[in-house]
PDB file of C-alpha atoms in Angstrom:
ATOM      1  CA  MET A 237     -15.461   7.421  11.649  1.00  0.00           C
ATOM      2  CA  ASP A 238     -14.400  11.040  11.313  1.00  0.00           C
ATOM      3  CA  ARG A 239     -14.088  11.310  15.087  1.00  0.00           C
ATOM      4  CA  LEU A 240     -12.048   8.113  15.089  1.00  0.00           C
ATOM      5  CA  GLU A 241      -9.642   9.627  12.568  1.00  0.00           C
ATOM      6  CA  ARG A 242      -9.112  12.568  14.943  1.00  0.00           C
ATOM      7  CA  SER A 243      -8.681  10.432  18.085  1.00  0.00           C
ATOM      8  CA  THR A 244      -5.173  11.236  19.327  1.00  0.00           C
ATOM      9  CA  ALA A 245      -5.642   8.723  22.172  1.00  0.00           C
ATOM     10  CA  LEU A 246      -4.810   5.977  19.665  1.00  0.00           C
ATOM     11  CA  ASP A 247      -1.468   7.515  18.685  1.00  0.00           C
ATOM     12  CA  GLY A 248       0.499   6.047  21.602  1.00  0.00           C
ATOM     13  CA  PRO A 249      -0.522   2.408  21.043  1.00  0.00           C
ATOM     14  CA  ALA A 250      -0.239   2.855  17.274  1.00  0.00           C
ATOM     15  CA  GLU A 251       3.301   4.215  17.532  1.00  0.00           C
ATOM     16  CA  ARG A 252       4.444   1.396  19.810  1.00  0.00           C
ATOM     17  CA  LEU A 253       2.823  -1.356  17.739  1.00  0.00           C
ATOM     18  CA  GLY A 254       4.080   0.188  14.514  1.00  0.00           C
ATOM     19  CA  GLY A 255       7.634   0.136  15.832  1.00  0.00           C
ATOM     20  CA  VAL A 256       7.309  -3.540  16.740  1.00  0.00           C
ATOM     21  CA  VAL A 257       5.947  -4.474  13.293  1.00  0.00           C
ATOM     22  CA  ARG A 258       8.620  -2.491  11.453  1.00  0.00           C
ATOM     23  CA  ALA A 259      11.321  -4.179  13.546  1.00  0.00           C
ATOM     24  CA  LEU A 260      10.239  -7.711  12.606  1.00  0.00           C
ATOM     25  CA  PRO A 261      13.060  -9.497  10.732  1.00  0.00           C
ATOM     26  CA  LEU A 262      10.984 -10.307   7.666  1.00  0.00           C
ATOM     27  CA  GLY A 263      13.623  -9.549   5.028  1.00  0.00           C
ATOM     28  CA  ARG A 264      12.279  -9.910   1.496  1.00  0.00           C
ATOM     29  CA  GLY A 265       9.162 -11.445   2.939  1.00  0.00           C
ATOM     30  CA  ARG A 266       8.036  -7.939   3.833  1.00  0.00           C
ATOM     31  CA  ASP A 267       7.664  -7.016   0.158  1.00  0.00           C
ATOM     32  CA  VAL A 268       5.816 -10.294  -0.436  1.00  0.00           C
ATOM     33  CA  LEU A 269       3.357  -9.401   2.321  1.00  0.00           C
ATOM     34  CA  HIS A 270       2.976  -5.865   0.962  1.00  0.00           C
ATOM     35  CA  GLY A 271       2.000  -7.342  -2.408  1.00  0.00           C
ATOM     36  CA  ARG A 272       4.747  -5.757  -4.505  1.00  0.00           C
ATOM     37  CA  TRP A 273       4.765  -8.911  -6.648  1.00  0.00           C
ATOM     38  CA  LEU A 274       1.017  -8.509  -7.197  1.00  0.00           C
ATOM     39  CA  GLY A 275       0.998  -4.832  -8.108  1.00  0.00           C
ATOM     40  CA  HIS A 276      -1.345  -3.886  -5.252  1.00  0.00           C
ATOM     41  CA  PRO A 277      -1.691  -4.791  -1.545  1.00  0.00           C
ATOM     42  CA  ALA A 278      -2.027  -8.518  -0.911  1.00  0.00           C
ATOM     43  CA  HIS A 279      -4.055  -8.164   2.288  1.00  0.00           C
ATOM     44  CA  PRO A 280      -7.444  -7.552   0.585  1.00  0.00           C
ATOM     45  CA  LEU A 281      -6.927 -10.685  -1.507  1.00  0.00           C
ATOM     46  CA  MET A 282      -5.876 -12.824   1.448  1.00  0.00           C
ATOM     47  CA  VAL A 283      -8.870 -11.946   3.611  1.00  0.00           C
ATOM     48  CA  GLN A 284     -11.241 -13.443   1.047  1.00  0.00           C
ATOM     49  CA  VAL A 285     -10.508 -16.947   2.360  1.00  0.00           C
ATOM     50  CA  PRO A 286     -11.421 -16.463   6.040  1.00  0.00           C
ATOM     51  CA  ILE A 287     -14.390 -14.202   5.244  1.00  0.00           C
ATOM     52  CA  GLY A 288     -15.690 -16.628   2.629  1.00  0.00           C
ATOM     53  CA  ALA A 289     -15.220 -19.616   4.926  1.00  0.00           C
ATOM     54  CA  TRP A 290     -16.944 -17.944   7.869  1.00  0.00           C
ATOM     55  CA  PHE A 291     -19.861 -16.661   5.814  1.00  0.00           C
ATOM     56  CA  SER A 292     -20.330 -20.144   4.340  1.00  0.00           C
ATOM     57  CA  ALA A 293     -20.246 -21.600   7.859  1.00  0.00           C
ATOM     58  CA  ALA A 294     -23.026 -19.210   8.877  1.00  0.00           C
ATOM     59  CA  VAL A 295     -25.145 -20.398   5.946  1.00  0.00           C
ATOM     60  CA  LEU A 296     -24.574 -24.033   6.916  1.00  0.00           C
ATOM     61  CA  ASP A 297     -25.414 -23.252  10.551  1.00  0.00           C
ATOM     62  CA  ALA A 298     -28.824 -22.134   9.345  1.00  0.00           C
ATOM     63  CA  LEU A 299     -29.412 -25.527   7.699  1.00  0.00           C
ATOM     64  CA  PRO A 300     -30.097 -28.833   9.475  1.00  0.00           C
ATOM     65  CA  GLY A 301     -27.460 -31.558   9.623  1.00  0.00           C
ATOM     66  CA  GLN A 302     -24.477 -29.390   8.612  1.00  0.00           C
ATOM     67  CA  ARG A 303     -22.820 -28.966  12.015  1.00  0.00           C
ATOM     68  CA  ARG A 304     -19.632 -30.852  11.113  1.00  0.00           C
ATOM     69  CA  ALA A 305     -19.171 -29.031   7.777  1.00  0.00           C
ATOM     70  CA  ALA A 306     -19.704 -25.651   9.457  1.00  0.00           C
ATOM     71  CA  GLY A 307     -17.054 -26.499  12.032  1.00  0.00           C
ATOM     72  CA  VAL A 308     -14.567 -27.427   9.317  1.00  0.00           C
ATOM     73  CA  LEU A 309     -15.145 -24.120   7.550  1.00  0.00           C
ATOM     74  CA  ILE A 310     -14.624 -22.180  10.771  1.00  0.00           C
ATOM     75  CA  GLY A 311     -11.316 -23.988  11.259  1.00  0.00           C
ATOM     76  CA  VAL A 312     -10.265 -23.184   7.691  1.00  0.00           C
ATOM     77  CA  GLY A 313     -11.112 -19.531   8.271  1.00  0.00           C
ATOM     78  CA  LEU A 314      -9.067 -19.400  11.463  1.00  0.00           C
ATOM     79  CA  ALA A 315      -6.054 -20.965   9.734  1.00  0.00           C
ATOM     80  CA  ALA A 316      -6.271 -18.512   6.828  1.00  0.00           C
ATOM     81  CA  ALA A 317      -6.777 -15.500   9.111  1.00  0.00           C
ATOM     82  CA  ALA A 318      -3.229 -15.658  10.479  1.00  0.00           C
ATOM     83  CA  PRO A 319      -1.277 -14.876   7.274  1.00  0.00           C
ATOM     84  CA  ALA A 320      -3.918 -12.345   6.218  1.00  0.00           C
ATOM     85  CA  ALA A 321      -3.512 -10.573   9.551  1.00  0.00           C
ATOM     86  CA  VAL A 322       0.279 -10.493   9.223  1.00  0.00           C
ATOM     87  CA  ALA A 323      -0.012  -8.888   5.783  1.00  0.00           C
ATOM     88  CA  GLY A 324      -2.467  -6.371   7.174  1.00  0.00           C
ATOM     89  CA  TRP A 325      -0.178  -5.421  10.080  1.00  0.00           C
ATOM     90  CA  VAL A 326       2.792  -4.976   7.735  1.00  0.00           C
ATOM     91  CA  ASP A 327       0.757  -2.611   5.536  1.00  0.00           C
ATOM     92  CA  TRP A 328      -0.678  -0.794   8.562  1.00  0.00           C
ATOM     93  CA  ALA A 329       2.750   0.008  10.012  1.00  0.00           C
ATOM     94  CA  GLU A 330       3.571   2.122   6.917  1.00  0.00           C
ATOM     95  CA  LEU A 331       0.420   4.257   6.948  1.00  0.00           C
ATOM     96  CA  ARG A 332      -0.108   7.861   7.941  1.00  0.00           C
ATOM     97  CA  ARG A 333      -1.191   8.723  11.462  1.00  0.00           C
ATOM     98  CA  ARG A 334      -4.903   9.235  10.762  1.00  0.00           C
ATOM     99  CA  GLN A 335      -4.983   5.996   8.770  1.00  0.00           C
ATOM    100  CA  MET A 336      -3.191   4.124  11.545  1.00  0.00           C
ATOM    101  CA  ARG A 337      -5.851   5.202  14.043  1.00  0.00           C
ATOM    102  CA  VAL A 338      -8.641   3.740  11.933  1.00  0.00           C
ATOM    103  CA  GLY A 339      -6.552   0.680  11.078  1.00  0.00           C
ATOM    104  CA  LEU A 340      -6.016  -0.046  14.764  1.00  0.00           C
ATOM    105  CA  VAL A 341      -9.766  -0.243  15.381  1.00  0.00           C
ATOM    106  CA  HIS A 342     -10.183  -2.292  12.183  1.00  0.00           C
ATOM    107  CA  ALA A 343      -7.667  -4.786  13.575  1.00  0.00           C
ATOM    108  CA  ALA A 344      -9.343  -4.808  17.002  1.00  0.00           C
ATOM    109  CA  ALA A 345     -12.699  -5.729  15.452  1.00  0.00           C
ATOM    110  CA  ASN A 346     -11.100  -8.546  13.482  1.00  0.00           C
ATOM    111  CA  ILE A 347      -9.222  -9.806  16.540  1.00  0.00           C
ATOM    112  CA  ALA A 348     -12.533  -9.894  18.401  1.00  0.00           C
ATOM    113  CA  GLY A 349     -14.006 -11.866  15.502  1.00  0.00           C
ATOM    114  CA  VAL A 350     -11.169 -14.379  15.571  1.00  0.00           C
ATOM    115  CA  GLY A 351     -11.605 -14.777  19.335  1.00  0.00           C
ATOM    116  CA  LEU A 352     -15.322 -15.431  18.943  1.00  0.00           C
ATOM    117  CA  TYR A 353     -14.746 -17.981  16.182  1.00  0.00           C
ATOM    118  CA  THR A 354     -12.101 -19.719  18.288  1.00  0.00           C
ATOM    119  CA  ALA A 355     -14.597 -19.940  21.149  1.00  0.00           C
ATOM    120  CA  SER A 356     -17.250 -21.156  18.697  1.00  0.00           C
ATOM    121  CA  LEU A 357     -14.997 -23.961  17.481  1.00  0.00           C
ATOM    122  CA  ALA A 358     -14.185 -24.950  21.068  1.00  0.00           C
ATOM    123  CA  ALA A 359     -17.883 -25.038  21.981  1.00  0.00           C
ATOM    124  CA  ARG A 360     -18.664 -27.217  18.976  1.00  0.00           C
ATOM    125  CA  ALA A 361     -15.866 -29.613  19.937  1.00  0.00           C
ATOM    126  CA  ARG A 362     -17.473 -29.995  23.378  1.00  0.00           C
ATOM    127  CA  GLY A 363     -20.859 -30.740  21.832  1.00  0.00           C
ATOM    128  CA  ARG A 364     -22.433 -27.357  22.619  1.00  0.00           C
ATOM    129  CA  ALA A 365     -23.868 -26.798  19.178  1.00  0.00           C
ATOM    130  CA  LEU A 366     -26.219 -23.920  19.977  1.00  0.00           C
ATOM    131  CA  ARG A 367     -23.544 -22.026  21.860  1.00  0.00           C
ATOM    132  CA  GLY A 368     -21.137 -22.654  18.971  1.00  0.00           C
ATOM    133  CA  LYS A 369     -23.618 -21.283  16.456  1.00  0.00           C
ATOM    134  CA  ALA A 370     -24.326 -18.196  18.560  1.00  0.00           C
ATOM    135  CA  LEU A 371     -20.626 -17.465  18.936  1.00  0.00           C
ATOM    136  CA  GLY A 372     -20.167 -18.019  15.208  1.00  0.00           C
ATOM    137  CA  PHE A 373     -22.826 -15.480  14.286  1.00  0.00           C
ATOM    138  CA  ALA A 374     -21.321 -13.035  16.780  1.00  0.00           C
ATOM    139  CA  GLY A 375     -17.920 -13.590  15.170  1.00  0.00           C
ATOM    140  CA  LEU A 376     -19.356 -12.893  11.719  1.00  0.00           C
ATOM    141  CA  THR A 377     -20.857  -9.652  13.042  1.00  0.00           C
ATOM    142  CA  ALA A 378     -17.504  -8.534  14.462  1.00  0.00           C
ATOM    143  CA  VAL A 379     -15.690  -9.380  11.242  1.00  0.00           C
ATOM    144  CA  GLY A 380     -18.373  -7.557   9.263  1.00  0.00           C
ATOM    145  CA  ILE A 381     -17.849  -4.431  11.369  1.00  0.00           C
ATOM    146  CA  GLY A 382     -14.105  -4.789  10.853  1.00  0.00           C
ATOM    147  CA  GLY A 383     -14.671  -5.061   7.106  1.00  0.00           C
ATOM    148  CA  ALA A 384     -16.776  -1.893   7.084  1.00  0.00           C
ATOM    149  CA  ILE A 385     -14.010  -0.033   8.914  1.00  0.00           C
ATOM    150  CA  GLY A 386     -11.485  -1.478   6.466  1.00  0.00           C
ATOM    151  CA  GLY A 387     -13.600  -0.136   3.624  1.00  0.00           C
ATOM    152  CA  HIS A 388     -13.431   3.340   5.152  1.00  0.00           C
ATOM    153  CA  LEU A 389      -9.667   2.949   5.486  1.00  0.00           C
ATOM    154  CA  ALA A 390      -9.281   1.955   1.839  1.00  0.00           C
ATOM    155  CA  TYR A 391     -11.893   4.022   0.011  1.00  0.00           C
ATOM    156  CA  ARG A 392     -12.327   7.095   2.215  1.00  0.00           C
ATOM    157  CA  GLN A 393      -8.736   7.454   3.426  1.00  0.00           C
ATOM    158  CA  GLY A 394      -7.049   5.974   0.364  1.00  0.00           C
ATOM    159  CA  SER A 395      -4.920   3.378   2.134  1.00  0.00           C
ATOM    160  CA  GLY A 396      -3.096   1.149  -0.341  1.00  0.00           C
ATOM    161  CA  VAL A 397      -4.139   3.066  -3.457  1.00  0.00           C
ATOM    162  CA  ASN A 398      -1.701   4.138  -6.159  1.00  0.00           C
ATOM    163  CA  ARG A 399      -1.150   7.836  -5.491  1.00  0.00           C
ATOM    164  CA  ALA A 400       0.288   8.387  -8.958  1.00  0.00           C
ATOM    165  CA  ALA A 401      -2.499   6.711 -10.933  1.00  0.00           C
ATOM    166  CA  SER A 402      -4.075   9.981 -12.087  1.00  0.00           C
ATOM    167  CA  VAL A 403      -0.887  11.385 -13.662  1.00  0.00           C
ATOM    168  CA  PRO A 404      -1.628  10.242 -17.269  1.00  0.00           C
ATOM    169  CA  ASP A 405      -4.885  12.226 -17.086  1.00  0.00           C
ATOM    170  CA  LEU A 406      -3.172  15.351 -15.756  1.00  0.00           C
ATOM    171  CA  VAL A 407      -0.207  15.671 -18.122  1.00  0.00           C
ATOM    172  CA  GLU A 408      -0.892  17.011 -21.574  1.00  0.00           C
ATOM    173  CA  PRO A 409       0.588  14.943 -24.440  1.00  0.00           C
ATOM    174  CA  GLY A 410       3.750  16.125 -26.151  1.00  0.00           C
ATOM    175  CA  TRP A 411       6.967  17.716 -24.977  1.00  0.00           C
ATOM    176  CA  HIS A 412       7.169  20.172 -22.100  1.00  0.00           C
ATOM    177  CA  GLY A 413      10.064  22.429 -21.190  1.00  0.00           C
ATOM    178  CA  ILE A 414      11.010  22.486 -17.493  1.00  0.00           C
ATOM    179  CA  GLY A 415      14.206  24.540 -17.404  1.00  0.00           C
ATOM    180  CA  GLN A 416      17.848  24.799 -18.361  1.00  0.00           C
ATOM    181  CA  VAL A 417      19.952  21.668 -17.909  1.00  0.00           C
ATOM    182  CA  ALA A 418      22.845  23.785 -16.623  1.00  0.00           C
ATOM    183  CA  ASP A 419      20.686  24.873 -13.674  1.00  0.00           C
ATOM    184  CA  LEU A 420      20.261  21.281 -12.450  1.00  0.00           C
ATOM    185  CA  PRO A 421      22.733  20.027  -9.808  1.00  0.00           C
ATOM    186  CA  LEU A 422      24.619  16.802 -10.576  1.00  0.00           C
ATOM    187  CA  GLY A 423      23.460  13.719  -8.692  1.00  0.00           C
ATOM    188  CA  ARG A 424      21.025  15.567  -6.419  1.00  0.00           C
ATOM    189  CA  PRO A 425      17.240  15.232  -6.692  1.00  0.00           C
ATOM    190  CA  VAL A 426      15.272  18.430  -7.273  1.00  0.00           C
ATOM    191  CA  ARG A 427      11.614  19.241  -7.826  1.00  0.00           C
ATOM    192  CA  ARG A 428      10.284  20.822 -10.992  1.00  0.00           C
ATOM    193  CA  HIS A 429       6.794  20.982 -12.540  1.00  0.00           C
ATOM    194  CA  VAL A 430       5.136  19.791 -15.720  1.00  0.00           C
ATOM    195  CA  GLY A 431       1.998  21.890 -15.700  1.00  0.00           C
ATOM    196  CA  ASP A 432       0.444  21.215 -12.293  1.00  0.00           C
ATOM    197  CA  VAL A 433       2.282  17.909 -11.769  1.00  0.00           C
ATOM    198  CA  ALA A 434       5.386  17.963  -9.583  1.00  0.00           C
ATOM    199  CA  VAL A 435       8.248  15.849 -10.935  1.00  0.00           C
ATOM    200  CA  LEU A 436      11.556  14.598  -9.591  1.00  0.00           C
ATOM    201  CA  VAL A 437      14.567  15.525 -11.722  1.00  0.00           C
ATOM    202  CA  VAL A 438      17.992  13.906 -11.327  1.00  0.00           C
ATOM    203  CA  ARG A 439      20.853  14.977 -13.578  1.00  0.00           C
ATOM    204  CA  GLU A 440      23.566  12.345 -13.816  1.00  0.00           C
ATOM    205  CA  GLU A 441      25.636  13.793 -16.641  1.00  0.00           C
ATOM    206  CA  ALA A 442      25.633  16.858 -18.838  1.00  0.00           C
ATOM    207  CA  ASP A 443      22.993  15.398 -21.162  1.00  0.00           C
ATOM    208  CA  ARG A 444      21.570  12.472 -19.131  1.00  0.00           C
ATOM    209  CA  VAL A 445      18.618  13.405 -16.940  1.00  0.00           C
ATOM    210  CA  HIS A 446      16.008  11.213 -15.247  1.00  0.00           C
ATOM    211  CA  VAL A 447      12.510  12.565 -14.613  1.00  0.00           C
ATOM    212  CA  MET A 448       9.650  10.843 -12.792  1.00  0.00           C
ATOM    213  CA  VAL A 449       6.568  11.873 -10.856  1.00  0.00           C
ATOM    214  CA  ASP A 450       7.621  13.320  -7.518  1.00  0.00           C
ATOM    215  CA  SER A 451       4.749  12.002  -5.372  1.00  0.00           C
ATOM    216  CA  CYS A 452       5.491   8.439  -4.255  1.00  0.00           C
ATOM    217  CA  SER A 453       2.851   5.979  -5.443  1.00  0.00           C
ATOM    218  CA  HIS A 454       2.597   4.543  -1.922  1.00  0.00           C
ATOM    219  CA  ALA A 455       1.670   7.576   0.188  1.00  0.00           C
ATOM    220  CA  ALA A 456       2.570  10.609  -1.948  1.00  0.00           C
ATOM    221  CA  GLY A 457       5.893  11.156  -0.200  1.00  0.00           C
ATOM    222  CA  PRO A 458       8.148  13.762  -1.885  1.00  0.00           C
ATOM    223  CA  LEU A 459      10.800  11.784  -3.746  1.00  0.00           C
ATOM    224  CA  SER A 460      12.715  15.003  -4.419  1.00  0.00           C
ATOM    225  CA  ARG A 461      13.564  14.989  -0.694  1.00  0.00           C
ATOM    226  CA  GLY A 462      14.780  11.400  -0.853  1.00  0.00           C
ATOM    227  CA  THR A 463      18.220   9.941  -1.441  1.00  0.00           C
ATOM    228  CA  VAL A 464      19.709   8.874  -4.762  1.00  0.00           C
ATOM    229  CA  GLU A 465      21.988   5.843  -4.872  1.00  0.00           C
ATOM    230  CA  ASP A 466      22.864   3.122  -7.395  1.00  0.00           C
ATOM    231  CA  GLY A 467      20.499   4.490 -10.025  1.00  0.00           C
ATOM    232  CA  CYS A 468      17.530   4.553  -7.645  1.00  0.00           C
ATOM    233  CA  VAL A 469      15.738   7.024  -5.404  1.00  0.00           C
ATOM    234  CA  ARG A 470      14.499   6.176  -1.908  1.00  0.00           C
ATOM    235  CA  CYS A 471      11.334   7.804  -0.597  1.00  0.00           C
ATOM    236  CA  PRO A 472      12.003   9.748   2.629  1.00  0.00           C
ATOM    237  CA  TRP A 473       8.689   8.762   4.218  1.00  0.00           C
ATOM    238  CA  HIS A 474       8.486   4.964   4.147  1.00  0.00           C
ATOM    239  CA  GLY A 475      11.602   3.847   2.298  1.00  0.00           C
ATOM    240  CA  SER A 476      10.146   2.710  -1.020  1.00  0.00           C
ATOM    241  CA  VAL A 477      12.868   2.473  -3.687  1.00  0.00           C
ATOM    242  CA  PHE A 478      12.274   3.317  -7.357  1.00  0.00           C
ATOM    243  CA  ARG A 479      14.599   2.841 -10.324  1.00  0.00           C
ATOM    244  CA  LEU A 480      15.315   6.182 -11.956  1.00  0.00           C
ATOM    245  CA  GLU A 481      15.563   4.729 -15.456  1.00  0.00           C
ATOM    246  CA  ASP A 482      12.014   3.406 -15.668  1.00  0.00           C
ATOM    247  CA  GLY A 483      10.294   4.026 -12.315  1.00  0.00           C
ATOM    248  CA  TRP A 484      10.143   0.360 -11.314  1.00  0.00           C
ATOM    249  CA  ASN A 485       9.442  -0.137  -7.589  1.00  0.00           C
ATOM    250  CA  VAL A 486      12.525  -2.081  -6.569  1.00  0.00           C
ATOM    251  CA  ARG A 487      11.457  -2.200  -2.921  1.00  0.00           C
ATOM    252  CA  GLY A 488       8.211  -1.620  -1.044  1.00  0.00           C
ATOM    253  CA  PRO A 489       6.018  -0.736   0.645  1.00  0.00           C
ATOM    254  CA  ALA A 490       5.071   0.797  -2.720  1.00  0.00           C
ATOM    255  CA  THR A 491       3.305  -1.794  -4.867  1.00  0.00           C
ATOM    256  CA  ALA A 492       3.034   0.344  -8.029  1.00  0.00           C
ATOM    257  CA  PRO A 493       5.867   1.832 -10.116  1.00  0.00           C
ATOM    258  CA  GLN A 494       6.304   5.545 -10.687  1.00  0.00           C
ATOM    259  CA  PRO A 495       5.275   7.197 -13.973  1.00  0.00           C
ATOM    260  CA  VAL A 496       8.408   8.397 -15.773  1.00  0.00           C
ATOM    261  CA  PHE A 497       9.155  10.851 -18.548  1.00  0.00           C
ATOM    262  CA  ASP A 498      11.244  10.621 -21.680  1.00  0.00           C
ATOM    263  CA  THR A 499      13.773  13.453 -21.833  1.00  0.00           C
ATOM    264  CA  ARG A 500      15.629  15.440 -24.462  1.00  0.00           C
ATOM    265  CA  VAL A 501      17.796  18.542 -24.464  1.00  0.00           C
ATOM    266  CA  THR A 502      17.098  21.293 -27.013  1.00  0.00           C
ATOM    267  CA  ASP A 503      19.442  24.299 -27.040  1.00  0.00           C
ATOM    268  CA  GLY A 504      20.408  23.578 -23.465  1.00  0.00           C
ATOM    269  CA  ARG A 505      16.778  23.354 -22.304  1.00  0.00           C
ATOM    270  CA  LEU A 506      15.401  20.168 -20.790  1.00  0.00           C
ATOM    271  CA  GLU A 507      12.162  18.912 -22.315  1.00  0.00           C
ATOM    272  CA  VAL A 508      10.122  15.966 -21.072  1.00  0.00           C
ATOM    273  CA  ARG A 509       7.264  13.811 -22.329  1.00  0.00           C
ATOM    274  CA  LEU A 510       5.245  11.314 -20.303  1.00  0.00           C
ATOM    275  CA  ARG A 511       6.366   7.821 -21.275  1.00  0.00           C
ATOM    276  CA  ALA A 512       3.730   5.752 -23.053  1.00  0.00           C
ATOM    277  CA  PRO A 513       2.077   2.859 -21.135  1.00  0.00           C
ATOM    278  CA  GLU A 514       3.332   0.302 -23.663  1.00  0.00           C
ATOM    279  CA  THR A 515       6.882   0.972 -22.453  1.00  0.00           C
ATOM    280  CA  ALA A 516       5.987   0.141 -18.848  1.00  0.00           C
ATOM    281  CA  PRO A 517       8.873  -0.957 -16.617  1.00  0.00           C
ATOM    282  CA  SER A 518       9.796  -4.601 -16.138  1.00  0.00           C
ATOM    283  CA  PRO A 519      11.273  -6.158 -12.986  1.00  0.00           C
ATOM    284  CA  ASP A 520      13.621  -8.253 -15.174  1.00  0.00           C
ATOM    285  CA  ARG A 521      15.499  -5.255 -16.528  1.00  0.00           C
ATOM    286  CA  ALA A 522      18.949  -4.806 -15.043  1.00  0.00           C
TER     287      ALA A 522
END
């Protein structure tokens, strides 16, 4: 898997496919597929249906008199695989290069599995039960390999995880001074630090300053290098949009909001305090 991460031969196909996926006219459906409404990627949830159906079909294939039921389950799995695959491709197109390499092989294994299950269903329809079972078990093997690669992508490479989740454990409680307000430019994002945690600071008025964690929750992109518009900041890496007031992820691919800080000005010095979890942002706030 480590060699696969370093395989530059996959960069060409990944770049071309990524461009195609990003160009799809999905509109707001893109955020739905990312799982912004769910608070984490939707793809892992969606794949439970085809995997569960296919595993159940394999169990029934091992029992006598269950050929018809196994075929139905394979068909259900194939139908459910399509939307799960679309969600996976949409997430994949917004990953980093090393993650995209692994994700491409993950997708190839799953495509092979779908092809084998399609052939299995066709063989069963023609009355070739043994051939259908053999193809079904081969399909389950391919999907299992794809799942193992997907696990590496998620847990080893951190694809889809909230990159800002550790912030509450890194910031000491209480107020922290981060500099003079007069030194902050108006309307332009800058980076400052609260201890070891980098934060984005945007000064709108003389005494109104927004502060949030600088590393984007999606892929740790530097929000301080992004653009500020209409009370929001856009990540320069993948275009996630966060509301400055409360960190809410207005637009994906980020599925988690940004941690934000309460602010106050004391003798011209800006002080910040990590906002408590009970005041978490709400999508209904204007």
